[in-house]
Amino acid sequence: MEDVDSSIFSAAVWVLFVFCPATAAALRYVTAPYGRHGRAGWGFFLSPALGWFLMESPGIWVTLLLLPYGRHRRHPISVVVISAYLLHYFNRSVVYPLRLLKNGGKGKKENLPVSVAAMAFGFNVLNAYVQTRSATQYVEYEGLGWRAWARVAAGLGLFGWGMWVNVAADAALLRLKREAGGGYRVPKGGWFELVACPNYMGEAAEWLGWAVAAGSPAAFGFFLGTCANLFPRALDHRRWYVEKFGPSFPPSRRAVIPFIL
Ligand SMILES: NC(=O)c1ccc[n+]([C@@H]2O[C@H](COP(=O)([O-])OP(=O)(O)OC[C@H]3O[C@@H](n4cnc5c(N)ncnc54)[C@H](OP(=O)(O)O)[C@@H]3O)[C@@H](O)[C@H]2O)c1
């Protein structure tokens, strides 16, 4: 039985790594059709609040369902790593949708295709399985000393900073949308002066920090998958800002990594 479980786990980690270049290549040519890039031809639409709740919720329920079966579930490193994962998904699948709903009703506008939500749901089921089994069952914690704890502390520090930037930037964008009566404006201030998408920058930093803390190939694969997903979209957002706002969008402002990308 353990052999079957470990074979399924290894195959799932491979799928995660294959997903990265495939996603980056696909998104290079096709802009993910939700939000401001939403368009006909992708089937039925959902309200973003319901969509984000449904598609991100596996990060919570798959994780909690698998947790009791991990032999290392009570190891302190496993506990902090899984807690950080759950914290992120509580924000993304509960707090963020509530903010969309509260956003003066603007979050209720249906601009998220069911097909996109279904793909994200599938990815989140796979990823929650891989990350939970990795952290609670397959990573070896035996004999780890203060160096491992220093790595975990540094990783969690970066995770916390990234999450703070991500949540603050999401909140600023929703405020901007409310102020613009459901339309769009050029965001200003803080990290927005350097990049078009500080929420994506923060999210990438979060998962880099989490991968350092978790110390597993699976977690590193998820960080790469996040970049493969968000970096092409950040480039699409930046292009959209330039087309829509012309010179009002500062040309020196990059997409997602200050001064670089
Ligand atoms: N880990 C991953 O792979 C992954 C993948 C996707 C998203 N996420 C995270 O999920 C969150 C939401 O993602 P997203 O792609 O929806 O982010 P987004 O495109 O930045 O949009 C966030 C919200 O702000 C609004 N908005 C953005 N820019 C605006 C502007 N200039 N003026 C007025 N309103 C503006 C958007 O409206 P519209 O909807 O009308 O554009 C949307 O309601 C982010 O924190 C992101 O990091 C993570």
XYZ file of C-alpha atoms and ligand atoms in Angstrom:
309
model
C 0.000 0.000 0.000
C 2.853 2.370 0.936
C 4.491 1.627 -2.434
C 1.297 2.593 -4.273
C 1.035 5.791 -2.253
C 4.648 6.738 -2.926
C 4.248 5.987 -6.680
C 1.179 8.221 -6.875
C 3.020 10.937 -4.971
C 6.089 10.776 -7.261
C 3.878 10.907 -10.366
C 2.001 13.920 -8.976
C 5.270 15.776 -8.296
C 6.317 15.101 -11.908
C 2.987 16.438 -13.160
C 3.606 19.599 -11.110
C 7.012 20.117 -12.755
C 5.635 19.426 -16.253
C 2.836 21.904 -15.530
C 5.341 24.801 -15.177
C 6.786 25.040 -18.710
C 3.438 23.966 -20.240
C 1.614 26.786 -18.412
C 4.242 29.413 -19.176
C 4.219 28.391 -22.879
C 0.392 28.429 -23.106
C 0.052 31.778 -21.319
C 2.681 33.281 -23.598
C 0.132 32.984 -26.443
C -3.249 32.973 -24.676
C -4.123 35.583 -22.057
C -6.065 33.872 -19.242
C -9.628 35.069 -19.997
C -10.831 36.380 -16.635
C -11.185 39.795 -14.998
C -10.305 42.669 -17.347
C -9.121 40.126 -19.949
C -12.473 38.264 -19.866
C -13.993 37.570 -23.317
C -16.602 35.447 -25.036
C -15.828 31.927 -26.231
C -14.879 30.389 -22.876
C -18.310 29.090 -21.841
C -20.448 30.176 -18.916
C -19.291 32.760 -16.396
C -19.309 32.735 -12.591
C -19.203 35.652 -10.169
C -15.556 36.129 -9.112
C -16.422 35.826 -5.399
C -18.046 32.397 -5.855
C -15.352 31.331 -8.317
C -12.425 32.218 -6.030
C -14.131 30.475 -3.108
C -14.761 27.255 -5.076
C -11.493 27.017 -6.988
C -9.159 27.846 -4.069
C -11.007 25.898 -1.344
C -9.114 22.591 -2.023
C -6.118 24.332 -0.429
C -8.056 23.974 2.824
C -10.239 20.866 2.631
C -7.835 18.565 0.744
C -5.073 19.576 3.175
C -7.234 18.959 6.259
C -8.507 15.621 4.899
C -4.964 14.319 4.290
C -3.355 15.722 7.426
C -4.264 12.826 9.785
C -2.461 10.316 7.513
C 0.986 11.958 7.586
C 3.529 10.243 9.832
C 5.300 13.599 10.470
C 2.125 15.600 11.009
C 3.183 16.511 14.557
C 6.786 17.449 13.750
C 7.175 21.194 14.507
C 8.552 22.016 11.017
C 5.706 20.160 9.341
C 3.208 21.971 11.604
C 4.501 25.482 10.782
C 4.823 24.735 7.056
C 1.269 23.373 6.787
C -0.085 26.196 8.984
C 1.395 28.793 6.608
C -0.171 26.959 3.640
C -3.585 26.925 5.338
C -3.259 30.603 6.280
C -2.670 31.543 2.628
C -5.641 29.503 1.430
C -7.910 30.811 4.173
C -7.157 34.304 2.873
C -7.534 33.346 -0.787
C -10.691 31.212 -0.545
C -12.558 32.969 2.292
C -11.256 36.494 3.042
C -10.564 37.549 -0.570
C -14.013 36.441 -1.901
C -15.691 38.261 1.001
C -13.753 41.389 0.051
C -14.880 40.969 -3.566
C -18.489 40.670 -2.374
C -18.191 43.718 -0.157
C -16.608 45.744 -2.938
C -19.756 47.769 -3.525
C -21.293 44.836 -5.407
C -18.589 45.096 -8.090
C -17.320 41.635 -7.178
C -20.669 40.171 -8.194
C -20.136 40.973 -11.851
C -19.731 37.665 -13.665
C -16.346 37.705 -15.395
C -14.775 34.385 -14.420
C -15.364 31.520 -16.903
C -16.387 28.195 -15.351
C -13.730 26.530 -17.557
C -10.948 28.653 -15.995
C -12.299 28.001 -12.478
C -12.441 24.245 -13.218
C -8.785 24.175 -14.342
C -7.713 26.129 -11.251
C -9.778 23.789 -9.056
C -8.040 20.739 -10.571
C -4.624 22.308 -10.054
C -5.426 23.177 -6.433
C -6.583 19.614 -5.655
C -3.347 18.223 -7.124
C -1.170 20.800 -5.415
C -2.795 20.457 -1.975
C -2.307 16.685 -2.217
C 1.358 17.031 -3.248
C 2.266 19.700 -0.689
C 0.455 18.071 2.241
C 1.861 14.597 1.582
C 5.313 16.042 1.006
C 5.418 18.067 4.250
C 3.681 15.504 6.482
C 4.891 12.206 5.039
C 7.796 12.300 2.586
C 10.203 15.015 3.785
C 12.728 13.567 6.242
C 13.029 15.618 9.443
C 15.234 13.124 11.281
C 18.464 14.660 12.642
C 17.786 18.231 11.517
C 19.545 20.807 13.685
C 19.635 24.571 14.160
C 20.571 25.147 10.488
C 17.257 23.655 9.409
C 15.416 25.885 11.845
C 17.346 28.941 10.583
C 16.272 28.017 7.032
C 12.655 27.591 8.129
C 12.726 30.949 9.966
C 14.238 32.764 6.946
C 11.711 31.119 4.605
C 8.761 31.976 6.799
C 10.023 35.570 7.092
C 9.976 35.888 3.299
C 6.598 34.127 3.163
C 5.153 36.614 5.697
C 6.532 39.642 3.872
C 5.229 38.342 0.528
C 1.784 37.672 1.936
C 1.655 41.144 3.464
C 2.564 42.760 0.105
C 0.055 40.520 -1.723
C -2.856 41.202 0.629
C -2.147 44.951 0.814
C -1.894 45.238 -2.996
C -5.108 43.216 -3.520
C -6.887 45.511 -1.034
C -5.528 48.631 -2.777
C -6.716 47.377 -6.188
C -10.197 46.572 -4.901
C -10.370 50.043 -3.312
C -9.312 51.586 -6.619
C -12.012 49.651 -8.459
C -14.622 50.858 -5.958
C -13.456 54.468 -6.330
C -13.554 54.126 -10.113
C -17.200 52.967 -9.949
C -16.269 49.467 -11.145
C -13.852 50.743 -13.808
C -10.049 50.920 -13.861
C -7.398 53.487 -12.936
C -3.599 53.573 -12.848
C -2.618 52.498 -9.299
C -0.199 54.765 -7.437
C 2.068 54.610 -4.377
C 4.254 52.006 -2.659
C 5.278 49.009 -4.764
C 2.894 50.160 -7.510
C 5.518 52.808 -8.391
C 7.918 50.009 -9.355
C 5.697 47.264 -10.752
C 2.234 46.977 -12.303
C 1.372 43.892 -10.217
C 2.760 43.994 -6.665
C 0.081 41.463 -5.669
C 1.710 38.921 -8.032
C 5.210 39.936 -6.867
C 4.131 39.365 -3.256
C 2.550 36.015 -4.126
C 5.730 34.807 -5.879
C 7.826 35.920 -2.858
C 5.400 34.086 -0.573
C 5.844 30.761 -2.338
C 9.605 31.195 -2.694
C 9.790 31.723 1.090
C 7.472 28.795 1.682
C 9.601 26.543 -0.559
C 12.731 27.544 1.405
C 10.921 26.740 4.686
C 9.437 23.460 3.404
C 12.764 22.414 1.837
C 11.219 19.979 -0.652
C 11.240 19.555 -4.460
C 7.420 19.614 -4.327
C 7.358 23.064 -2.702
C 9.952 24.371 -5.164
C 7.777 23.014 -8.000
C 4.830 24.982 -6.663
C 6.928 28.160 -6.549
C 7.905 27.607 -10.211
C 4.258 26.891 -11.084
C 3.198 30.164 -9.451
C 5.774 32.106 -11.488
C 4.735 30.251 -14.678
C 1.154 31.325 -14.039
C 1.563 34.872 -12.734
C 4.523 36.299 -14.648
C 2.943 36.000 -18.142
C -0.279 37.482 -16.717
C 1.672 40.376 -15.194
C 3.178 41.060 -18.648
C -0.366 40.991 -20.129
C -1.558 43.421 -17.420
C 1.314 45.797 -18.102
C 0.622 45.719 -21.861
C -3.064 46.382 -21.127
C -2.170 49.402 -18.914
C 0.036 50.863 -21.671
C -2.690 50.364 -24.313
C -5.488 51.743 -22.115
C -3.730 54.623 -20.344
C -0.868 55.519 -22.708
C 1.643 57.944 -21.159
C -0.346 58.113 -17.882
C 1.125 54.697 -17.139
C 4.790 55.375 -16.180
C 6.911 53.631 -18.850
C 9.651 52.772 -16.335
C 7.202 50.716 -14.266
C 7.951 47.032 -14.822
C 5.370 44.185 -14.742
C 6.287 42.140 -11.677
C 9.993 42.308 -10.721
C 11.311 45.837 -10.022
C 13.776 47.053 -12.732
C 13.908 43.581 -14.352
C 10.624 42.126 -15.678
N -0.798 31.261 -7.117
C -1.310 31.468 -8.323
O -0.941 30.773 -9.269
C -2.351 32.563 -8.546
C -3.024 32.627 -9.772
C -3.928 33.661 -9.983
C -4.145 34.602 -8.984
N -3.506 34.510 -7.795
C -3.714 35.542 -6.755
O -5.099 35.862 -6.659
C -5.283 37.264 -6.469
C -6.224 37.837 -7.522
O -5.672 37.568 -8.804
P -6.150 38.384 -10.108
O -5.427 37.764 -11.263
O -7.643 38.509 -10.139
O -5.528 39.831 -9.761
P -5.747 41.234 -10.527
O -5.906 41.016 -11.984
O -4.656 42.144 -10.052
O -7.167 41.748 -9.986
C -7.455 41.842 -8.612
C -8.743 42.666 -8.446
O -8.446 44.067 -8.567
C -9.145 44.630 -9.698
N -8.164 45.526 -10.355
C -6.916 45.181 -10.760
N -6.282 46.260 -11.283
C -7.158 47.297 -11.234
C -7.089 48.664 -11.622
N -5.981 49.173 -12.174
N -8.168 49.465 -11.419
C -9.286 48.958 -10.838
N -9.408 47.658 -10.430
C -8.352 46.824 -10.627
C -9.507 43.460 -10.576
O -10.611 43.760 -11.408
P -10.892 42.816 -12.706
O -11.235 41.460 -12.159
O -12.067 43.481 -13.385
O -9.660 42.810 -13.573
C -9.814 42.394 -9.520
O -11.090 42.604 -8.947
C -3.896 37.903 -6.492
O -3.467 38.100 -5.156
C -3.021 36.849 -7.142
O -1.689 36.894 -6.651
C -2.609 33.503 -7.559
